[in-house]
Amino acid sequence: MENVKNNYYDEFERMGLKNDLSEACNGKILREICDISLDKVYSINELQTRLLRKRLGVFNEGKVMSIRDIASYYEMEEEFIEEQLWYSLNRLLSRFHGVPLVYLQSATDYKDLPFSKMSDKAILNLQLSPVFFNKHFSCFQGKWDYRIKQVLEMDINAVYSMCWHDSFLIDWLHSLGFTFKMDKLILELDDLYKKRLTESELLNYNLLFCKGFFSDNLYYDVLGKQALNIDGNYVSLNKIGNIINCEEDSIRKMPNVNDRTLRELKAFISTFGYSFASKEVNEVKKLIKTLNQTKVHK
């Protein structure tokens, strides 16, 4: 263990990474690295864990294994091994980002914070941590100075986009019982199907208030995004009136739209007796527009 510990600190120095974590925090990470009953060390994957353990000598009484020997053992490129080790060490440092000192003293990382015992105020004042995210270290646009209370004030679509279309943070905050500003608006409104609306109100109703009605793909990737309507203008698809003024092909060409989400959207507007604009209607509109322009020139 002592040799592995020395190798651990040496590896940070070799990589030019500043390790200013407390002894308690580093100790917790080292215990996980040396505990081979664990398939992976928290915040890095299984392959990265195996590479790091090989490098630090966990399987060889603390004797460092060269990058060349690791690459040969796993039949991988040396450059790839270096890259994975660098990424792993960065992730290990990020585990404790923004965790209050009172918890760091007991060597608790973000994953282990006693959220159930913490007050809402304490949780809301926590800074985001890279370990919240399961896919992209750089997601949320790399800005880790946001506090949770600031994130909850954002439009839920903006949060989803800033997390590179990963709902992990959103789902996690919901699991703690928190709601986004958009969620609060939804709770204050009646169900769209139960509310008595005039046709004009229905066509102009903001569908972003109805998150529970749609799949995540339709809600996050289509509703609120822009498509070209039959008048040649880009309109936001957050209203039924705008949606039915677009041809099906126009919506199909949008990024992230697939047959499933298109069928779901079509089924939704059909429940109100509407459908996408037809090509025939579009052609007639173009013809009328051309005739009107001709009259003006005369």
mmCIF file of N, CA and C in Angstrom, residues 165-257:
data_model
loop_
_atom_site.group_PDB
_atom_site.id
_atom_site.type_symbol
_atom_site.label_atom_id
_atom_site.label_comp_id
_atom_site.label_asym_id
_atom_site.label_seq_id
_atom_site.Cartn_x
_atom_site.Cartn_y
_atom_site.Cartn_z
ATOM 1 N N HIS A 165 -27.422 16.769 -24.011
ATOM 2 C CA HIS A 165 -28.577 15.878 -24.190
ATOM 3 C C HIS A 165 -28.493 14.646 -23.295
ATOM 4 N N ASP A 166 -28.026 14.850 -22.077
ATOM 5 C CA ASP A 166 -27.986 13.796 -21.069
ATOM 6 C C ASP A 166 -28.888 14.253 -19.921
ATOM 7 N N SER A 167 -29.880 13.431 -19.564
ATOM 8 C CA SER A 167 -30.848 13.842 -18.531
ATOM 9 C C SER A 167 -30.409 13.426 -17.133
ATOM 10 N N PHE A 168 -29.161 12.960 -16.986
ATOM 11 C CA PHE A 168 -28.688 12.444 -15.707
ATOM 12 C C PHE A 168 -28.851 13.464 -14.582
ATOM 13 N N LEU A 169 -28.407 14.694 -14.790
ATOM 14 C CA LEU A 169 -28.502 15.721 -13.750
ATOM 15 C C LEU A 169 -29.962 16.039 -13.437
ATOM 16 N N ILE A 170 -30.782 16.153 -14.471
ATOM 17 C CA ILE A 170 -32.203 16.451 -14.287
ATOM 18 C C ILE A 170 -32.872 15.358 -13.464
ATOM 19 N N ASP A 171 -32.626 14.111 -13.829
ATOM 20 C CA ASP A 171 -33.231 12.983 -13.116
ATOM 21 C C ASP A 171 -32.758 12.931 -11.667
ATOM 22 N N TRP A 172 -31.470 13.233 -11.471
ATOM 23 C CA TRP A 172 -30.910 13.195 -10.114
ATOM 24 C C TRP A 172 -31.566 14.253 -9.228
ATOM 25 N N LEU A 173 -31.726 15.462 -9.742
ATOM 26 C CA LEU A 173 -32.355 16.531 -8.960
ATOM 27 C C LEU A 173 -33.826 16.223 -8.679
ATOM 28 N N HIS A 174 -34.500 15.633 -9.653
ATOM 29 C CA HIS A 174 -35.881 15.213 -9.422
ATOM 30 C C HIS A 174 -35.951 14.155 -8.323
ATOM 31 N N SER A 175 -34.972 13.247 -8.308
ATOM 32 C CA SER A 175 -34.975 12.166 -7.314
ATOM 33 C C SER A 175 -34.811 12.702 -5.892
ATOM 34 N N LEU A 176 -34.204 13.899 -5.773
ATOM 35 C CA LEU A 176 -34.042 14.527 -4.464
ATOM 36 C C LEU A 176 -35.279 15.319 -4.059
ATOM 37 N N GLY A 177 -36.277 15.359 -4.951
ATOM 38 C CA GLY A 177 -37.520 16.059 -4.648
ATOM 39 C C GLY A 177 -37.558 17.498 -5.091
ATOM 40 N N PHE A 178 -36.549 17.932 -5.859
ATOM 41 C CA PHE A 178 -36.519 19.309 -6.341
ATOM 42 C C PHE A 178 -37.200 19.410 -7.702
ATOM 43 N N THR A 179 -37.722 20.580 -7.993
ATOM 44 C CA THR A 179 -38.341 20.819 -9.296
ATOM 45 C C THR A 179 -37.700 22.031 -9.941
ATOM 46 N N PHE A 180 -37.671 22.028 -11.260
ATOM 47 C CA PHE A 180 -37.149 23.161 -12.012
ATOM 48 C C PHE A 180 -38.220 24.239 -12.116
ATOM 49 N N LYS A 181 -37.803 25.425 -12.477
ATOM 50 C CA LYS A 181 -38.751 26.522 -12.639
ATOM 51 C C LYS A 181 -39.851 26.122 -13.602
ATOM 52 N N MET A 182 -39.479 25.409 -14.682
ATOM 53 C CA MET A 182 -40.464 24.956 -15.657
ATOM 54 C C MET A 182 -41.433 23.970 -15.031
ATOM 55 N N ASP A 183 -40.927 23.088 -14.178
ATOM 56 C CA ASP A 183 -41.788 22.117 -13.508
ATOM 57 C C ASP A 183 -42.843 22.823 -12.665
ATOM 58 N N LYS A 184 -42.425 23.900 -11.980
ATOM 59 C CA LYS A 184 -43.355 24.621 -11.114
ATOM 60 C C LYS A 184 -44.494 25.235 -11.926
ATOM 61 N N LEU A 185 -44.147 25.718 -13.130
ATOM 62 C CA LEU A 185 -45.187 26.263 -14.004
ATOM 63 C C LEU A 185 -46.173 25.169 -14.403
ATOM 64 N N ILE A 186 -45.636 23.973 -14.675
ATOM 65 C CA ILE A 186 -46.487 22.851 -15.067
ATOM 66 C C ILE A 186 -47.462 22.516 -13.941
ATOM 67 N N LEU A 187 -46.951 22.493 -12.708
ATOM 68 C CA LEU A 187 -47.790 22.129 -11.572
ATOM 69 C C LEU A 187 -48.898 23.144 -11.332
ATOM 70 N N GLU A 188 -48.665 24.381 -11.723
ATOM 71 C CA GLU A 188 -49.649 25.435 -11.492
ATOM 72 C C GLU A 188 -50.745 25.444 -12.549
ATOM 73 N N LEU A 189 -50.560 24.729 -13.655
ATOM 74 C CA LEU A 189 -51.533 24.725 -14.749
ATOM 75 C C LEU A 189 -52.374 23.462 -14.735
ATOM 76 N N ASP A 190 -53.594 23.583 -15.235
ATOM 77 C CA ASP A 190 -54.449 22.401 -15.359
ATOM 78 C C ASP A 190 -53.932 21.509 -16.469
ATOM 79 N N ASP A 191 -54.307 20.242 -16.389
ATOM 80 C CA ASP A 191 -54.004 19.307 -17.468
ATOM 81 C C ASP A 191 -54.613 19.851 -18.757
ATOM 82 N N LEU A 192 -53.846 19.814 -19.852
ATOM 83 C CA LEU A 192 -54.295 20.375 -21.132
ATOM 84 C C LEU A 192 -55.612 19.764 -21.580
ATOM 85 N N TYR A 193 -55.782 18.469 -21.321
ATOM 86 C CA TYR A 193 -56.997 17.792 -21.783
ATOM 87 C C TYR A 193 -58.218 18.134 -20.919
ATOM 88 N N LYS A 194 -57.978 18.590 -19.687
ATOM 89 C CA LYS A 194 -59.085 18.902 -18.783
ATOM 90 C C LYS A 194 -59.457 20.373 -18.827
ATOM 91 N N LYS A 195 -58.545 21.190 -19.273
ATOM 92 C CA LYS A 195 -58.788 22.627 -19.288
ATOM 93 C C LYS A 195 -59.638 23.011 -20.491
ATOM 94 N N ARG A 196 -60.654 23.807 -20.273
ATOM 95 C CA ARG A 196 -61.528 24.234 -21.365
ATOM 96 C C ARG A 196 -60.882 25.417 -22.094
ATOM 97 N N LEU A 197 -60.457 25.157 -23.304
ATOM 98 C CA LEU A 197 -59.776 26.183 -24.084
ATOM 99 C C LEU A 197 -60.547 26.472 -25.368
ATOM 100 N N THR A 198 -60.514 27.726 -25.779
ATOM 101 C CA THR A 198 -61.043 28.051 -27.102
ATOM 102 C C THR A 198 -60.049 27.510 -28.130
ATOM 103 N N GLU A 199 -60.449 27.459 -29.393
ATOM 104 C CA GLU A 199 -59.536 26.955 -30.410
ATOM 105 C C GLU A 199 -58.289 27.818 -30.494
ATOM 106 N N SER A 200 -58.453 29.114 -30.372
ATOM 107 C CA SER A 200 -57.309 30.015 -30.432
ATOM 108 C C SER A 200 -56.351 29.760 -29.271
ATOM 109 N N GLU A 201 -56.909 29.555 -28.070
ATOM 110 C CA GLU A 201 -56.078 29.273 -26.889
ATOM 111 C C GLU A 201 -55.350 27.940 -27.052
ATOM 112 N N LEU A 202 -56.065 26.953 -27.613
ATOM 113 C CA LEU A 202 -55.468 25.633 -27.810
ATOM 114 C C LEU A 202 -54.301 25.710 -28.786
ATOM 115 N N LEU A 203 -54.494 26.417 -29.900
ATOM 116 C CA LEU A 203 -53.445 26.513 -30.914
ATOM 117 C C LEU A 203 -52.227 27.279 -30.412
ATOM 118 N N ASN A 204 -52.444 28.153 -29.433
ATOM 119 C CA ASN A 204 -51.344 28.964 -28.901
ATOM 120 C C ASN A 204 -50.851 28.496 -27.542
ATOM 121 N N TYR A 205 -51.350 27.331 -27.072
ATOM 122 C CA TYR A 205 -50.955 26.797 -25.771
ATOM 123 C C TYR A 205 -49.483 26.363 -25.818
ATOM 124 N N ASN A 206 -48.709 26.732 -24.803
ATOM 125 C CA ASN A 206 -47.287 26.390 -24.757
ATOM 126 C C ASN A 206 -47.123 24.922 -24.330
ATOM 127 N N LEU A 207 -46.752 24.077 -25.262
ATOM 128 C CA LEU A 207 -46.633 22.644 -24.993
ATOM 129 C C LEU A 207 -45.471 22.309 -24.064
ATOM 130 N N LEU A 208 -44.565 23.260 -23.854
ATOM 131 C CA LEU A 208 -43.459 23.005 -22.936
ATOM 132 C C LEU A 208 -43.944 22.920 -21.489
ATOM 133 N N PHE A 209 -45.210 23.330 -21.253
ATOM 134 C CA PHE A 209 -45.791 23.183 -19.931
ATOM 135 C C PHE A 209 -46.294 21.758 -19.697
ATOM 136 N N CYS A 210 -46.215 20.908 -20.715
ATOM 137 C CA CYS A 210 -46.838 19.577 -20.661
ATOM 138 C C CYS A 210 -45.807 18.468 -20.748
ATOM 139 N N LYS A 211 -44.727 18.594 -20.022
ATOM 140 C CA LYS A 211 -43.626 17.641 -20.132
ATOM 141 C C LYS A 211 -44.081 16.192 -19.958
ATOM 142 N N GLY A 212 -44.985 15.949 -19.020
ATOM 143 C CA GLY A 212 -45.405 14.584 -18.723
ATOM 144 C C GLY A 212 -46.152 13.889 -19.843
ATOM 145 N N PHE A 213 -46.602 14.641 -20.841
ATOM 146 C CA PHE A 213 -47.378 14.043 -21.934
ATOM 147 C C PHE A 213 -46.496 13.400 -22.996
ATOM 148 N N PHE A 214 -45.232 13.744 -23.041
ATOM 149 C CA PHE A 214 -44.381 13.349 -24.163
ATOM 150 C C PHE A 214 -43.183 12.513 -23.715
ATOM 151 N N SER A 215 -42.642 11.753 -24.661
ATOM 152 C CA SER A 215 -41.389 11.043 -24.400
ATOM 153 C C SER A 215 -40.279 12.073 -24.274
ATOM 154 N N ASP A 216 -39.176 11.693 -23.624
ATOM 155 C CA ASP A 216 -38.053 12.620 -23.471
ATOM 156 C C ASP A 216 -37.508 13.057 -24.828
ATOM 157 N N ASN A 217 -37.459 12.122 -25.786
ATOM 158 C CA ASN A 217 -36.919 12.466 -27.117
ATOM 159 C C ASN A 217 -37.755 13.544 -27.786
ATOM 160 N N LEU A 218 -39.080 13.391 -27.718
ATOM 161 C CA LEU A 218 -39.952 14.391 -28.343
ATOM 162 C C LEU A 218 -39.873 15.709 -27.587
ATOM 163 N N TYR A 219 -39.923 15.639 -26.259
ATOM 164 C CA TYR A 219 -39.955 16.865 -25.463
ATOM 165 C C TYR A 219 -38.657 17.660 -25.591
ATOM 166 N N TYR A 220 -37.518 16.974 -25.432
ATOM 167 C CA TYR A 220 -36.238 17.677 -25.404
ATOM 168 C C TYR A 220 -35.675 17.978 -26.794
ATOM 169 N N ASP A 221 -35.902 17.086 -27.750
ATOM 170 C CA ASP A 221 -35.237 17.208 -29.049
ATOM 171 C C ASP A 221 -36.088 17.850 -30.136
ATOM 172 N N VAL A 222 -37.404 17.965 -29.910
ATOM 173 C CA VAL A 222 -38.275 18.504 -30.962
ATOM 174 C C VAL A 222 -39.055 19.732 -30.485
ATOM 175 N N LEU A 223 -39.832 19.565 -29.413
ATOM 176 C CA LEU A 223 -40.654 20.683 -28.945
ATOM 177 C C LEU A 223 -39.779 21.865 -28.523
ATOM 178 N N GLY A 224 -40.119 23.016 -28.997
ATOM 179 C CA GLY A 224 -39.337 24.209 -28.689
ATOM 180 C C GLY A 224 -38.248 24.494 -29.699
ATOM 181 N N LYS A 225 -37.907 23.481 -30.513
ATOM 182 C CA LYS A 225 -36.924 23.701 -31.574
ATOM 183 C C LYS A 225 -37.626 24.333 -32.781
ATOM 184 N N GLN A 226 -36.876 24.753 -33.787
ATOM 185 C CA GLN A 226 -37.457 25.465 -34.920
ATOM 186 C C GLN A 226 -37.515 24.614 -36.183
ATOM 187 N N ALA A 227 -38.582 24.820 -36.952
ATOM 188 C CA ALA A 227 -38.742 24.134 -38.239
ATOM 189 C C ALA A 227 -39.286 25.140 -39.248
ATOM 190 N N LEU A 228 -39.115 24.812 -40.519
ATOM 191 C CA LEU A 228 -39.575 25.702 -41.596
ATOM 192 C C LEU A 228 -41.048 25.426 -41.870
ATOM 193 N N ASN A 229 -41.892 26.489 -41.805
ATOM 194 C CA ASN A 229 -43.313 26.273 -42.069
ATOM 195 C C ASN A 229 -43.620 26.510 -43.553
ATOM 196 N N ILE A 230 -44.895 26.360 -43.916
ATOM 197 C CA ILE A 230 -45.263 26.437 -45.332
ATOM 198 C C ILE A 230 -45.178 27.857 -45.889
ATOM 199 N N ASP A 231 -45.009 28.826 -44.994
ATOM 200 C CA ASP A 231 -44.843 30.213 -45.448
ATOM 201 C C ASP A 231 -43.369 30.557 -45.658
ATOM 202 N N GLY A 232 -42.506 29.561 -45.411
ATOM 203 C CA GLY A 232 -41.078 29.793 -45.595
ATOM 204 C C GLY A 232 -40.401 30.448 -44.417
ATOM 205 N N ASN A 233 -41.072 30.431 -43.267
ATOM 206 C CA ASN A 233 -40.501 31.031 -42.058
ATOM 207 C C ASN A 233 -40.165 29.953 -41.038
ATOM 208 N N TYR A 234 -39.154 30.219 -40.228
ATOM 209 C CA TYR A 234 -38.825 29.291 -39.145
ATOM 210 C C TYR A 234 -39.688 29.615 -37.929
ATOM 211 N N VAL A 235 -40.353 28.605 -37.411
ATOM 212 C CA VAL A 235 -41.236 28.796 -36.255
ATOM 213 C C VAL A 235 -40.853 27.807 -35.157
ATOM 214 N N SER A 236 -41.124 28.192 -33.920
ATOM 215 C CA SER A 236 -40.847 27.320 -32.782
ATOM 216 C C SER A 236 -41.966 26.294 -32.639
ATOM 217 N N LEU A 237 -41.595 25.041 -32.442
ATOM 218 C CA LEU A 237 -42.598 23.975 -32.354
ATOM 219 C C LEU A 237 -43.099 23.772 -30.928
ATOM 220 N N ASN A 238 -43.269 24.862 -30.212
ATOM 221 C CA ASN A 238 -43.811 24.753 -28.862
ATOM 222 C C ASN A 238 -45.316 24.996 -28.824
ATOM 223 N N LYS A 239 -45.929 25.252 -30.010
ATOM 224 C CA LYS A 239 -47.370 25.493 -30.082
ATOM 225 C C LYS A 239 -47.980 24.642 -31.188
ATOM 226 N N ILE A 240 -49.198 24.150 -30.934
ATOM 227 C CA ILE A 240 -49.883 23.333 -31.934
ATOM 228 C C ILE A 240 -50.089 24.126 -33.219
ATOM 229 N N GLY A 241 -50.404 25.405 -33.077
ATOM 230 C CA GLY A 241 -50.638 26.240 -34.249
ATOM 231 C C GLY A 241 -49.428 26.296 -35.168
ATOM 232 N N ASN A 242 -48.245 26.346 -34.582
ATOM 233 C CA ASN A 242 -47.027 26.367 -35.393
ATOM 234 C C ASN A 242 -46.735 24.997 -35.996
ATOM 235 N N ILE A 243 -47.018 23.955 -35.238
ATOM 236 C CA ILE A 243 -46.737 22.592 -35.714
ATOM 237 C C ILE A 243 -47.575 22.248 -36.932
ATOM 238 N N ILE A 244 -48.869 22.574 -36.892
ATOM 239 C CA ILE A 244 -49.752 22.194 -38.003
ATOM 240 C C ILE A 244 -49.575 23.100 -39.219
ATOM 241 N N ASN A 245 -48.740 24.104 -39.071
ATOM 242 C CA ASN A 245 -48.432 24.965 -40.214
ATOM 243 C C ASN A 245 -47.131 24.541 -40.886
ATOM 244 N N CYS A 246 -46.639 23.338 -40.501
ATOM 245 C CA CYS A 246 -45.422 22.784 -41.090
ATOM 246 C C CYS A 246 -45.752 21.473 -41.812
ATOM 247 N N GLU A 247 -45.058 21.223 -42.906
ATOM 248 C CA GLU A 247 -45.191 19.937 -43.559
ATOM 249 C C GLU A 247 -44.468 18.858 -42.760
ATOM 250 N N GLU A 248 -44.929 17.640 -42.888
ATOM 251 C CA GLU A 248 -44.305 16.521 -42.177
ATOM 252 C C GLU A 248 -42.825 16.391 -42.549
ATOM 253 N N ASP A 249 -42.517 16.570 -43.838
ATOM 254 C CA ASP A 249 -41.126 16.441 -44.293
ATOM 255 C C ASP A 249 -40.212 17.472 -43.647
ATOM 256 N N SER A 250 -40.769 18.665 -43.398
ATOM 257 C CA SER A 250 -39.977 19.730 -42.780
ATOM 258 C C SER A 250 -39.560 19.335 -41.370
ATOM 259 N N ILE A 251 -40.483 18.726 -40.624
ATOM 260 C CA ILE A 251 -40.177 18.295 -39.257
ATOM 261 C C ILE A 251 -39.266 17.072 -39.276
ATOM 262 N N ARG A 252 -39.487 16.191 -40.256
ATOM 263 C CA ARG A 252 -38.674 14.978 -40.359
ATOM 264 C C ARG A 252 -37.181 15.313 -40.570
ATOM 265 N N LYS A 253 -36.928 16.439 -41.237
ATOM 266 C CA LYS A 253 -35.542 16.822 -41.552
ATOM 267 C C LYS A 253 -34.814 17.457 -40.367
ATOM 268 N N MET A 254 -35.528 17.705 -39.274
ATOM 269 C CA MET A 254 -34.898 18.317 -38.109
ATOM 270 C C MET A 254 -33.908 17.337 -37.461
ATOM 271 N N PRO A 255 -32.825 17.857 -36.870
ATOM 272 C CA PRO A 255 -31.878 16.974 -36.170
ATOM 273 C C PRO A 255 -32.568 16.217 -35.042
ATOM 274 N N ASN A 256 -32.211 14.987 -34.849
ATOM 275 C CA ASN A 256 -32.700 14.136 -33.756
ATOM 276 C C ASN A 256 -34.144 13.675 -33.905
ATOM 277 N N VAL A 257 -34.779 13.982 -35.033
ATOM 278 C CA VAL A 257 -36.150 13.491 -35.261
ATOM 279 C C VAL A 257 -36.068 12.128 -35.940
#
